[in-house]
Amino acid sequence: MSETEALETHLQELRRGTAVLACLRLLERPGYGYGLLEELSARGFETDANTLYPLLRRLEKQGHLTSEWNTDEARPRKFYRTSAAGSRLAAALTDDFHSIAAAIDALPAPGGLK
Amino acid sequence: MTATSLTDRYVAAAMRTVPEKQRADLGTELRASIDDQVDARVENGEPHSDAERAVLTELGDPDKLAAGYTDRQLYLIGPRYYLDWWRLLKLLLWIVPACAAFGVALGKTLAGDGIGETIGTVVVTLISVVVHLVFWTTAVFAIVERSGAGADNFTEWTVDKLPEPTARGVGFSDMIATLVFLAIAAGAIIWDLTIGFIPAYVTTDDAPLSFLNPGLWPWWIAGLFVLMALEAILAVVVYLVGRWTVWLAVANAVLALAVAIPALLLLAEGQLLNPEYFPTLVPDDGEKVATIVGIVAGFTIAGVALWDIVDASLKAARSRR
């Protein structure tokens, strides 16, 4: 495995889970699949469509998101919104993310950057 | 218009494996999302058909996407049960095919079938036993995996399950056991040929009625004792080295074959066992008993040699890791 491939794999592992947190916090304001995909990407959370759509369904099934069909426009869209349980989950995940960030800052610096 | 039909086909393919109840909801949402993505690309100046192709390609295999929607596993046996499955399968594959092959071979030979037919039947039995074992074990685990039933692990791991490290090395007791066995075997052979296990019976020329063919004395028996002495030396060497190496395993295999092959050849020619033994003991059915004992003896000799070779090879292979 080349160095860039290894970097890609590790970055992917590191970012796994941040998409959930980002969705839960962005969907405090209702949003639909593609709109959310765009917003995530604009905010630096590159997510694949085939990861995001099933993820929204899973979060809905777990009760962290609620959904509603909007048929006012020509193209019917399913709007998702973070539920109360989703907000609590987002708060817990955010706290944990901060403590991880603090813990990483407290680690010895990587060799090349001393 | 082919452009729309690609999306149609994609949505239909993805919904194929989704439960009926969610189909309409998921299908409409998926179609809207695809259309949104295509529209965004078209606004950036891409031709519609190219945009559609690109979006669908990015979404990937529709079955995989559907599996993501419905939390379906895309593997037969996942990490939760893999180790249990693998351990059980290995254990069964060690035990069952060998027992089945041995039993079938013994049965066919006792029934008086030819060597070719026996080997053919054993091979067919082996193949079908292995296929059945692997298939049914895997099938049961796959069902358990999907049903969500069952404990988290069939067998929870504890520290008590750690294997003893001495299993890889060769202990003092292994060497002693081998030496004692060889001594008892040598003693039994001499006893058999000089006194006989049933002293009451005596052959016509007043010699003891031995189980082994008395004609093997002295040269065949002497050769056997030399090989047994070499086995004893090998046991000591293995103990001193502390483990089975590849060369020790090879030497062991050569010795095992050097004993088993001549013994089987002699047995096949009717020269290993005393031809007078059973006819004297069982006057009525002596011939038949002698045949059966001969066959069982042949299987025992072959089985012991095979086990000896396999056992030493496995120990050598394990201690290499």
Coordinates of C-alpha atoms in Angstrom, one line a residue:
Chain A
M1 CA 0.0 0.0 0.0
S2 CA 1.4 3.4 -1.0
E3 CA 1.7 6.2 1.5
T4 CA -1.1 8.2 0.0
E5 CA -3.4 5.2 0.0
A6 CA -2.6 4.5 3.6
L7 CA -3.3 8.2 4.4
E8 CA -6.6 8.0 2.6
T9 CA -7.6 4.9 4.6
H10 CA -6.7 6.5 7.9
L11 CA -8.4 9.7 7.2
Q12 CA -11.5 7.9 6.2
E13 CA -11.4 6.0 9.5
L14 CA -10.8 9.2 11.4
R15 CA -13.7 10.9 9.7
R16 CA -16.2 8.1 10.1
G17 CA -18.8 9.2 12.6
T18 CA -18.2 12.9 12.1
A19 CA -20.8 12.8 9.2
V20 CA -23.4 11.6 11.8
L21 CA -22.6 14.5 14.1
A22 CA -22.7 17.0 11.2
C23 CA -26.1 15.7 10.0
L24 CA -27.6 15.9 13.4
R25 CA -26.5 19.5 13.9
L26 CA -27.3 20.7 10.4
L27 CA -30.8 19.2 10.5
E28 CA -31.8 21.3 13.5
R29 CA -33.1 23.2 10.4
P30 CA -35.1 20.8 8.2
G31 CA -33.2 19.6 5.1
Y32 CA -33.5 17.0 2.3
G33 CA -31.1 14.5 0.9
Y34 CA -29.3 16.4 -1.9
G35 CA -29.5 19.8 -0.1
L36 CA -27.8 18.2 2.9
L37 CA -25.2 16.6 0.7
E38 CA -24.3 20.0 -0.8
E39 CA -24.2 21.7 2.6
L40 CA -22.0 19.0 4.1
S41 CA -19.6 19.3 1.3
A42 CA -19.6 23.1 1.5
R43 CA -18.8 22.9 5.2
G44 CA -15.9 20.5 4.7
F45 CA -17.6 17.2 5.4
E46 CA -17.1 15.4 2.1
T47 CA -19.7 12.6 2.2
D48 CA -20.7 10.2 -0.6
A49 CA -24.4 10.2 -1.6
N50 CA -24.5 6.4 -1.2
T51 CA -23.3 6.8 2.4
L52 CA -25.5 9.7 3.3
Y53 CA -28.9 8.4 2.1
P54 CA -28.8 5.2 4.0
L55 CA -27.4 7.1 7.0
L56 CA -30.4 9.4 7.1
R57 CA -32.7 6.4 7.1
R58 CA -30.8 4.7 9.9
L59 CA -30.9 7.8 12.1
E60 CA -34.6 8.1 11.4
K61 CA -35.2 4.5 12.3
Q62 CA -33.3 5.1 15.6
G63 CA -35.5 8.1 16.4
H64 CA -32.7 10.7 16.1
L65 CA -34.4 12.2 13.0
T66 CA -38.0 12.8 12.1
S67 CA -39.1 13.2 8.5
E68 CA -41.9 14.8 6.6
W69 CA -42.8 14.8 2.9
N70 CA -43.0 18.2 1.2
T71 CA -45.2 17.9 -1.9
D72 CA -45.6 21.7 -2.4
E73 CA -43.1 21.8 -5.2
A74 CA -43.0 19.8 -8.5
R75 CA -40.4 17.4 -7.1
P76 CA -41.6 15.8 -3.8
R77 CA -38.9 15.8 -1.2
K78 CA -38.5 14.1 2.1
F79 CA -37.4 16.6 4.7
Y80 CA -35.5 15.4 7.8
R81 CA -35.3 17.2 11.1
T82 CA -33.3 16.4 14.3
S83 CA -35.5 15.1 17.0
A84 CA -35.1 15.8 20.8
A85 CA -33.2 12.5 21.1
G86 CA -31.1 13.5 18.1
S87 CA -30.2 16.8 19.7
R88 CA -29.1 15.0 22.9
L89 CA -27.0 12.6 20.8
A90 CA -25.5 15.6 19.0
A91 CA -24.6 17.3 22.3
A92 CA -23.0 14.1 23.6
L93 CA -21.0 13.5 20.4
T94 CA -19.9 17.1 20.3
D95 CA -18.6 16.9 23.9
D96 CA -16.8 13.7 23.1
F97 CA -15.3 15.3 20.0
H98 CA -14.0 18.2 22.1
S99 CA -12.4 15.9 24.7
I100 CA -10.8 13.9 21.9
A101 CA -9.4 17.1 20.4
A102 CA -8.1 18.2 23.8
A103 CA -6.5 14.8 24.4
I104 CA -4.8 14.9 21.0
D105 CA -3.4 18.3 21.7
A106 CA -1.9 17.0 24.9
L107 CA -0.1 14.3 23.0
P108 CA 3.6 14.6 22.2
A109 CA 4.0 16.4 18.8
P110 CA 4.7 14.2 15.7
G111 CA 8.5 13.9 15.2
G112 CA 8.8 16.0 12.0
L113 CA 7.1 19.0 13.5
K114 CA 9.3 19.6 16.6
Chain B
M1 CA -36.0 8.4 -24.1
T2 CA -33.0 6.5 -22.8
A3 CA -31.9 9.2 -20.4
T4 CA -34.8 8.8 -18.0
S5 CA -34.9 5.1 -18.4
L6 CA -31.5 4.7 -16.8
T7 CA -32.7 6.3 -13.6
D8 CA -35.9 4.3 -13.8
R9 CA -33.9 1.1 -14.1
Y10 CA -31.6 2.1 -11.3
V11 CA -34.4 2.9 -8.9
A12 CA -36.3 -0.3 -9.8
A13 CA -33.1 -2.3 -9.3
A14 CA -32.5 -0.8 -5.9
M15 CA -36.1 -1.2 -4.7
R16 CA -36.1 -4.9 -5.8
T17 CA -34.6 -6.0 -2.5
V18 CA -36.3 -3.5 -0.2
P19 CA -39.3 -4.6 1.8
E20 CA -42.6 -3.9 0.1
K21 CA -43.7 -1.4 2.8
Q22 CA -40.8 1.0 2.4
R23 CA -40.6 0.7 -1.4
A24 CA -42.8 3.7 -2.4
D25 CA -41.3 6.0 0.2
L26 CA -37.7 5.0 -0.5
G27 CA -38.1 4.9 -4.3
T28 CA -39.6 8.4 -4.5
E29 CA -36.9 9.9 -2.2
L30 CA -34.1 8.1 -4.2
R31 CA -35.5 9.3 -7.5
A32 CA -35.7 12.9 -6.2
S33 CA -32.2 12.8 -4.9
I34 CA -30.9 11.4 -8.2
D35 CA -32.8 14.1 -10.2
D36 CA -31.4 16.8 -7.8
Q37 CA -27.8 15.6 -8.4
V38 CA -28.3 15.4 -12.2
D39 CA -29.9 18.8 -12.3
A40 CA -26.9 20.3 -10.4
R41 CA -24.5 18.8 -12.9
V42 CA -26.6 19.9 -15.9
E43 CA -26.6 23.5 -14.5
N44 CA -22.8 23.3 -14.6
G45 CA -23.0 22.6 -18.3
E46 CA -22.9 18.9 -18.5
P47 CA -25.1 17.1 -21.1
H48 CA -28.0 15.4 -19.3
S49 CA -27.1 11.9 -20.3
D50 CA -23.5 12.3 -19.2
A51 CA -24.7 13.8 -15.9
E52 CA -27.1 10.9 -15.3
R53 CA -24.5 8.3 -16.0
A54 CA -22.0 10.0 -13.7
V55 CA -24.5 10.3 -10.8
L56 CA -25.6 6.7 -11.1
T57 CA -22.0 5.5 -11.4
E58 CA -21.2 7.4 -8.2
L59 CA -24.1 5.9 -6.3
G60 CA -22.7 2.4 -7.2
D61 CA -24.3 -1.0 -7.2
P62 CA -28.0 -0.6 -6.5
D63 CA -28.1 -3.8 -4.5
K64 CA -25.4 -2.5 -2.2
L65 CA -27.2 0.8 -1.8
A66 CA -30.4 -1.1 -0.9
A67 CA -28.5 -3.2 1.6
G68 CA -27.4 0.1 3.2
Y69 CA -31.0 1.3 3.5
T70 CA -32.2 -1.9 5.0
D71 CA -29.2 -2.8 7.3
R72 CA -28.7 -6.0 5.4
Q73 CA -25.3 -7.7 5.8
L74 CA -23.3 -8.1 2.6
Y75 CA -21.4 -11.1 4.0
L76 CA -22.2 -14.7 4.7
I77 CA -20.6 -14.9 8.2
G78 CA -19.5 -11.7 9.8
P79 CA -16.9 -11.0 12.5
R80 CA -19.2 -11.9 15.3
Y81 CA -19.4 -15.5 14.4
Y82 CA -16.4 -16.0 12.1
L83 CA -14.0 -17.4 14.7
D84 CA -16.6 -19.8 16.2
W85 CA -17.4 -21.0 12.7
W86 CA -13.8 -21.4 11.7
R87 CA -12.9 -23.3 15.0
L88 CA -15.8 -25.6 14.7
L89 CA -15.2 -26.3 11.1
K90 CA -11.5 -27.0 11.6
L91 CA -12.3 -29.4 14.5
L92 CA -15.0 -31.2 12.5
L93 CA -12.7 -31.5 9.4
W94 CA -10.0 -33.0 11.6
I95 CA -12.2 -35.7 13.1
V96 CA -15.1 -36.6 10.8
P97 CA -13.6 -37.3 7.4
A98 CA -10.8 -39.4 8.9
C99 CA -13.3 -41.5 10.9
A100 CA -15.6 -41.9 7.9
A101 CA -12.8 -42.9 5.5
F102 CA -11.3 -45.4 8.0
G103 CA -14.8 -46.9 8.7
V104 CA -15.7 -47.2 5.0
A105 CA -12.3 -48.7 4.1
L106 CA -12.5 -51.2 6.9
G107 CA -16.1 -52.1 6.0
K108 CA -15.3 -52.5 2.3
T109 CA -12.2 -54.6 3.0
L110 CA -14.0 -56.9 5.5
A111 CA -16.8 -57.3 2.9
G112 CA -14.1 -58.7 0.6
D113 CA -14.2 -55.9 -2.0
G114 CA -11.1 -55.3 -4.2
I115 CA -8.5 -52.6 -3.4
G116 CA -9.6 -50.5 -6.4
E117 CA -13.2 -50.4 -5.4
T118 CA -12.3 -49.7 -1.8
I119 CA -10.1 -46.7 -2.7
G120 CA -12.8 -45.4 -5.1
T121 CA -15.5 -45.6 -2.4
V122 CA -13.2 -44.0 0.2
V123 CA -12.4 -41.1 -2.1
V124 CA -16.1 -40.5 -3.0
T125 CA -17.0 -40.8 0.7
L126 CA -14.3 -38.3 1.7
I127 CA -15.3 -35.7 -0.9
S128 CA -19.0 -35.9 0.0
V129 CA -18.3 -35.9 3.7
V130 CA -16.1 -32.8 3.4
V131 CA -18.6 -31.0 1.2
H132 CA -21.5 -31.8 3.5
L133 CA -19.5 -30.7 6.6
V134 CA -18.5 -27.4 5.1
F135 CA -21.9 -26.7 3.6
W136 CA -24.1 -27.5 6.6
T137 CA -21.8 -25.8 9.2
T138 CA -21.7 -22.7 7.1
A139 CA -25.4 -22.8 6.4
V140 CA -26.3 -23.0 10.1
F141 CA -23.9 -20.1 11.0
A142 CA -25.3 -18.0 8.1
I143 CA -28.9 -18.6 9.4
V144 CA -27.9 -17.6 12.9
E145 CA -26.1 -14.5 11.6
R146 CA -29.3 -13.4 9.8
S147 CA -31.8 -14.4 12.3
G148 CA -30.1 -12.3 14.9
A149 CA -30.7 -15.1 17.4
G150 CA -28.1 -16.6 19.5
A151 CA -25.8 -15.2 22.1
D152 CA -23.1 -12.7 21.2
N153 CA -20.7 -15.5 21.1
F154 CA -21.5 -19.2 21.3
T155 CA -18.4 -19.7 23.4
E156 CA -17.2 -16.7 25.2
W157 CA -13.5 -16.5 25.4
T158 CA -11.8 -16.5 28.7
V159 CA -8.1 -16.5 29.7
D160 CA -8.5 -20.1 30.8
K161 CA -8.7 -21.0 27.1
L162 CA -5.2 -19.9 26.4
P163 CA -3.3 -23.0 25.1
E164 CA -0.5 -24.4 27.1
P165 CA 2.8 -23.2 25.6
T166 CA 4.4 -26.6 26.3
A167 CA 2.1 -28.1 23.7
R168 CA 4.5 -26.7 21.1
G169 CA 7.6 -28.1 22.7
V170 CA 8.3 -31.7 23.5
G171 CA 8.2 -32.5 27.1
F172 CA 10.2 -35.0 29.1
S173 CA 7.1 -37.2 29.5
D174 CA 6.7 -37.5 25.7
M175 CA 10.2 -39.0 25.4
I176 CA 9.7 -41.3 28.4
A177 CA 6.3 -42.5 26.9
T178 CA 8.0 -43.3 23.6
L179 CA 10.9 -45.2 25.2
V180 CA 8.6 -47.2 27.5
F181 CA 6.3 -48.0 24.5
L182 CA 9.2 -49.2 22.4
A183 CA 10.6 -51.3 25.3
I184 CA 7.3 -52.9 25.9
A185 CA 6.8 -53.6 22.2
A186 CA 10.3 -55.2 21.9
G187 CA 9.7 -57.3 25.0
A188 CA 6.3 -58.5 23.7
I189 CA 7.8 -59.6 20.4
I190 CA 10.5 -61.6 22.2
W191 CA 8.0 -63.0 24.6
D192 CA 5.7 -64.0 21.8
L193 CA 8.4 -65.8 19.8
T194 CA 10.1 -67.6 22.7
I195 CA 7.4 -68.3 25.3
G196 CA 4.1 -67.4 23.5
F197 CA 1.1 -65.6 25.0
I198 CA -0.8 -68.9 25.3
P199 CA 1.8 -71.3 26.7
A200 CA -0.8 -74.1 26.8
Y201 CA -0.7 -74.4 23.0
V202 CA 2.4 -75.8 21.5
T203 CA 3.0 -76.5 17.8
T204 CA 3.8 -79.9 16.4
D205 CA 7.5 -79.5 16.7
D206 CA 7.2 -78.5 20.4
A207 CA 7.8 -74.7 19.7
P208 CA 5.6 -72.1 21.3
L209 CA 2.5 -71.0 19.3
S210 CA 3.5 -67.4 18.4
F211 CA 1.2 -64.8 17.1
L212 CA 3.9 -63.5 14.7
N213 CA 5.2 -65.8 12.0
P214 CA 8.2 -67.6 13.6
G215 CA 9.9 -67.5 10.2
L216 CA 10.5 -63.8 10.7
W217 CA 13.2 -64.7 13.2
P218 CA 16.0 -63.7 13.1
W219 CA 16.6 -61.3 10.3
W220 CA 13.2 -59.5 10.0
I221 CA 12.9 -59.2 13.7
A222 CA 16.5 -58.0 14.0
G223 CA 15.7 -55.4 11.3
L224 CA 12.6 -54.3 13.3
F225 CA 14.7 -53.9 16.4
V226 CA 17.2 -51.8 14.6
L227 CA 14.4 -49.5 13.4
M228 CA 12.9 -49.4 16.9
A229 CA 16.3 -48.5 18.3
L230 CA 16.5 -45.6 15.8
E231 CA 13.0 -44.5 16.9
A232 CA 14.3 -44.4 20.5
I233 CA 17.3 -42.3 19.5
L234 CA 15.0 -40.0 17.5
A235 CA 12.7 -39.6 20.6
V236 CA 15.8 -38.6 22.7
V237 CA 17.0 -36.2 20.0
V238 CA 13.6 -34.5 19.7
Y239 CA 13.6 -34.1 23.5
L240 CA 17.1 -32.6 23.5
V241 CA 16.2 -30.2 20.6
G242 CA 13.1 -29.3 22.5
R243 CA 10.8 -29.3 19.5
W244 CA 10.0 -31.1 16.3
T245 CA 11.9 -29.5 13.4
V246 CA 11.2 -30.2 9.7
W247 CA 14.2 -32.6 9.5
L248 CA 13.2 -34.5 12.6
A249 CA 9.7 -34.9 11.2
V250 CA 11.1 -36.2 7.9
A251 CA 13.3 -38.7 9.8
N252 CA 10.3 -39.7 11.8
A253 CA 8.3 -40.2 8.6
V254 CA 11.0 -42.3 7.0
L255 CA 11.3 -44.5 10.1
A256 CA 7.5 -44.9 10.3
L257 CA 7.3 -45.9 6.6
A258 CA 10.4 -48.2 7.0
V259 CA 8.4 -50.2 9.6
A260 CA 4.9 -50.0 8.1
I261 CA 5.7 -50.8 4.4
P262 CA 7.6 -54.1 5.0
A263 CA 5.0 -55.0 7.7
L264 CA 2.1 -54.4 5.2
L265 CA 3.9 -56.3 2.4
L266 CA 4.6 -59.3 4.7
L267 CA 1.0 -59.1 5.9
A268 CA -0.3 -59.1 2.3
E269 CA 1.8 -62.2 1.5
G270 CA 0.6 -63.9 4.6
Q271 CA 4.0 -64.0 6.2
L272 CA 3.6 -61.5 9.1
L273 CA 1.3 -63.5 11.3
N274 CA 1.6 -67.1 12.2
P275 CA -0.6 -69.0 9.7
E276 CA -1.2 -71.7 12.3
Y277 CA -2.2 -69.4 15.1
F278 CA -6.0 -69.0 14.6
P279 CA -6.6 -72.4 13.0
T280 CA -5.1 -73.9 16.2
L281 CA -7.1 -71.6 18.6
V282 CA -10.4 -71.7 16.7
P283 CA -10.5 -75.0 14.8
D284 CA -13.9 -74.3 13.1
D285 CA -13.6 -70.8 11.7
G286 CA -9.9 -70.3 12.0
E287 CA -9.5 -69.3 8.4
K288 CA -12.2 -66.6 8.5
V289 CA -10.9 -65.2 11.8
A290 CA -7.4 -65.1 10.5
T291 CA -8.6 -63.1 7.4
I292 CA -10.4 -60.6 9.6
V293 CA -7.6 -60.2 12.0
G294 CA -5.2 -59.8 9.1
I295 CA -7.3 -57.0 7.7
V296 CA -7.7 -55.2 11.0
A297 CA -3.9 -55.6 11.6
G298 CA -3.3 -54.0 8.2
F299 CA -5.5 -51.1 9.0
T300 CA -3.9 -50.7 12.4
I301 CA -0.4 -50.7 11.0
A302 CA -1.3 -48.2 8.3
G303 CA -3.3 -46.1 10.7
V304 CA -0.6 -45.9 13.4
A305 CA 2.1 -45.0 10.8
L306 CA -0.1 -42.3 9.2
W307 CA -1.0 -40.8 12.6
D308 CA 2.6 -40.8 13.7
I309 CA 3.7 -39.0 10.5
V310 CA 0.8 -36.5 10.6
D311 CA 1.3 -35.8 14.3
A312 CA 5.0 -35.1 14.0
S313 CA 4.5 -33.0 10.9
L314 CA 1.9 -30.9 12.5
K315 CA 4.0 -30.4 15.6
A316 CA 6.9 -29.4 13.3
A317 CA 4.7 -27.0 11.4
R318 CA 3.3 -25.4 14.5
S319 CA 6.7 -24.9 16.2
R320 CA 7.9 -23.1 13.0
R321 CA 5.4 -20.3 13.5

